[in-house]
């Protein structure tokens, strides 16, 4: 089983689209409001990750971990292909 987290901001259309695809597929995920007043350090860390990846910090920021807490994939923005390839995998054997 994979652990999916969707970091969102208020009024983010790409965030809503990402969650809609996950909901339609029945994927369980956690949503974290990254622009909340008490999440300044989180927002900074997300921007730093975007810089590491060399991409724009377009929300949502999505992380996918395996059951061993190993990062499998992370991306920014609404990316249906990444959702299909990483978040919709139900069984690690299917990921091979």
Rosetta silent file (secondary structure, phi, psi, omega in degrees, C-alpha in Angstrom):
SEQUENCE: XXXXXXXXXXXXXXXXXXXXXXXXXXXXXXXXXXXXXXXXXXXXXXXXXXXXXXXXXXXXXXXXXXXXXXXXXXXXXXXXXXXXXXXXXXXXXXXX
SCORE:     score description
SCORE:     0.000 S_00000001
   1 L     0.000  141.461  179.745    0.000    0.000    0.000 S_00000001
   2 L  -104.076  149.376 -179.648    1.208    3.455   -0.799 S_00000001
   3 E  -107.510  115.243 -175.240    0.896    6.533    1.383 S_00000001
   4 E  -110.356  131.847  175.321   -0.190    9.581   -0.604 S_00000001
   5 E  -126.008  132.745  178.676   -0.120   13.135    0.724 S_00000001
   6 E  -114.521  112.872  176.917   -1.474   16.109   -1.172 S_00000001
   7 E   -90.393  123.856 -172.540   -0.163   19.476   -0.009 S_00000001
   8 E  -122.880  169.848  169.699   -2.640   22.129   -1.079 S_00000001
   9 L  -129.810  161.171 -178.706   -3.317   25.828   -0.975 S_00000001
  10 L   -64.695  141.754  177.073   -6.613   27.634   -0.735 S_00000001
  11 L    59.539   37.044 -177.839   -8.511   28.154   -3.998 S_00000001
  12 L  -100.699  110.612 -179.334   -6.157   25.903   -5.988 S_00000001
  13 H   -65.570  -41.109  179.194   -7.815   24.432   -9.081 S_00000001
  14 H   -64.295  -32.785  176.551   -4.969   21.993   -9.755 S_00000001
  15 H   -65.051  -46.877  179.183   -5.278   20.794   -6.146 S_00000001
  16 H   -61.973  -40.432  178.988   -8.993   20.153   -6.606 S_00000001
  17 H   -64.108  -42.545  178.677   -8.347   18.315   -9.877 S_00000001
  18 H   -61.903  -47.508 -179.583   -5.727   16.097   -8.262 S_00000001
  19 H   -65.372  -34.813  178.252   -7.999   15.233   -5.341 S_00000001
  20 H   -61.856  -44.775  179.576  -10.897   14.583   -7.726 S_00000001
  21 H   -64.614  -43.606  178.912   -8.850   11.987   -9.655 S_00000001
  22 H   -63.692  -43.965  178.772   -7.691   10.344   -6.425 S_00000001
  23 H   -61.212  -45.866 -178.638  -11.237   10.312   -5.032 S_00000001
  24 H   -60.805  -34.656 -179.771  -12.663    8.833   -8.243 S_00000001
  25 H   -84.343   -6.171  179.941  -10.044    6.061   -8.120 S_00000001
  26 L    76.190   23.803  179.834  -10.748    5.371   -4.436 S_00000001
  27 L   -83.539  129.010  174.394   -7.226    6.253   -3.336 S_00000001
  28 L   -80.158  138.551  179.375   -6.854    7.179    0.314 S_00000001
  29 E  -153.279  159.919  175.247   -4.710   10.245    0.865 S_00000001
  30 E  -103.632  140.896  175.415   -3.982   12.897    3.434 S_00000001
  31 E  -110.430  131.740  176.782   -4.485   16.561    2.624 S_00000001
  32 E  -124.960  124.923  179.521   -2.305   19.181    4.271 S_00000001
  33 E   -78.115   99.170 -172.853   -3.076   22.885    3.844 S_00000001
  34 L   -75.173  -15.046 -178.958    0.445   24.163    3.112 S_00000001
  35 L  -101.275   14.170  176.741   -0.481   27.847    3.148 S_00000001
  36 L   -67.000  151.368 -175.865   -1.904   27.849    6.676 S_00000001
  37 L   -57.707  -31.946 -177.997   -0.441   30.502    8.973 S_00000001
  38 L   -90.109   11.213 -176.364    1.218   27.872   11.165 S_00000001
  39 L  -116.134   31.776 -177.738    2.862   26.097    8.201 S_00000001
  40 H   -61.024  -44.661 -179.824    5.570   28.612    7.261 S_00000001
  41 H   -65.200  -37.825  177.568    8.378   26.070    7.654 S_00000001
  42 H   -63.217  -46.223  179.191    6.454   23.526    5.601 S_00000001
  43 H   -59.719  -41.121  177.241    5.905   26.052    2.812 S_00000001
  44 H   -62.928  -42.501  179.758    9.626   26.853    2.834 S_00000001
  45 H   -64.241  -38.012  178.289   10.502   23.140    2.645 S_00000001
  46 H   -65.717  -42.983  177.823    8.132   22.664   -0.305 S_00000001
  47 H   -63.587  -39.109  177.635    9.735   25.575   -2.161 S_00000001
  48 H   -63.535  -39.988  178.889   13.178   24.114   -1.431 S_00000001
  49 H   -64.575  -40.925  177.094   12.084   20.746   -2.841 S_00000001
  50 H   -59.974  -41.796  178.523   10.855   22.441   -6.017 S_00000001
  51 H   -63.474  -40.932  177.541   14.248   24.128   -6.352 S_00000001
  52 H   -59.964  -40.462 -178.676   15.990   20.743   -5.897 S_00000001
  53 H   -80.701  -12.388 -179.419   13.845   19.279   -8.664 S_00000001
  54 L    72.455   33.034 -178.956   14.378   22.354  -10.837 S_00000001
  55 L  -127.441  166.864  175.243   10.649   22.985  -11.231 S_00000001
  56 L   -73.789  144.979 -179.556    8.146   25.663  -10.312 S_00000001
  57 L   -82.519   50.807  178.302    6.478   25.187   -6.922 S_00000001
  58 L   -73.094  128.794 -178.512    3.032   24.964   -8.520 S_00000001
  59 L   -82.708  152.335    6.559    0.563   23.400   -6.134 S_00000001
  60 L   -80.882  164.284  168.215   -0.392   20.794   -5.284 S_00000001
  61 E  -105.985  124.061 -175.684    2.772   19.129   -4.107 S_00000001
  62 E  -117.208  133.725  173.991    2.137   15.372   -3.977 S_00000001
  63 E  -120.443  145.460  177.730    4.266   12.766   -2.223 S_00000001
  64 E  -131.120  120.961  178.643    3.967    9.004   -2.500 S_00000001
  65 E  -116.763  153.525  173.918    5.715    6.719    0.003 S_00000001
  66 L   -89.226 -177.806 -176.183    5.786    2.948    0.254 S_00000001
  67 L   -67.940  -13.712  178.416    5.001    0.992    3.416 S_00000001
  68 L   -95.846   10.802  179.610    8.664    1.261    4.451 S_00000001
  69 L    64.160   33.698  175.032    8.434    5.079    4.401 S_00000001
  70 L   -99.815  129.537  178.813   10.618    5.310    1.301 S_00000001
  71 E   -66.320  122.780  178.407    9.783    8.128   -1.085 S_00000001
  72 E   -94.176  -43.474 -177.940    8.650    6.615   -4.363 S_00000001
  73 E  -159.766  152.393  170.065    7.661    9.796   -6.191 S_00000001
  74 E  -150.487  148.480 -177.539    6.868   13.442   -5.669 S_00000001
  75 E  -157.703  166.597  179.445    5.686   16.112   -8.055 S_00000001
  76 E  -115.833  144.590  175.952    4.155   19.548   -8.379 S_00000001
  77 L    83.363  176.802  178.234    0.925   20.515  -10.110 S_00000001
  78 L   -81.169  110.537 -177.641   -1.856   18.427  -11.590 S_00000001
  79 L  -130.767   87.407 -177.590   -0.101   15.540  -13.321 S_00000001
  80 H   -54.719  -36.804  178.989   -2.516   12.751  -14.249 S_00000001
  81 H   -63.326  -40.712  177.980    0.312   10.577  -15.585 S_00000001
  82 H   -68.315  -37.691  177.306    2.171   10.708  -12.285 S_00000001
  83 H   -60.735  -48.238 -179.780   -1.041    9.941  -10.412 S_00000001
  84 H   -62.208  -45.646 -175.467   -1.617    6.880  -12.605 S_00000001
  85 H   -71.229  -29.666 -171.479    2.000    5.705  -12.428 S_00000001
  86 H  -123.113  -41.196 -174.095    2.527    6.165   -8.699 S_00000001
  87 H   -86.522  -26.929 -176.858   -0.553    6.936   -6.625 S_00000001
  88 L   -87.560   -2.701  178.538   -3.027    4.488   -8.162 S_00000001
  89 L   -69.456  122.074 -177.970   -0.776    1.455   -7.605 S_00000001
  90 L   -91.309  -30.517 -173.524   -2.524   -0.782   -5.093 S_00000001
  91 L  -131.609  131.565 -177.969    0.093   -3.510   -4.784 S_00000001
  92 H   -58.365  -27.945  177.125    3.862   -3.041   -4.913 S_00000001
  93 H   -65.173  -29.685  177.820    4.081   -6.052   -7.243 S_00000001
  94 H   -70.843  -19.609 -176.235    2.000   -4.050   -9.740 S_00000001
  95 H   -79.977  -16.418 -175.549    4.627   -1.304   -9.660 S_00000001
  96 L   -68.669    0.000    0.000    7.374   -3.480  -11.123 S_00000001
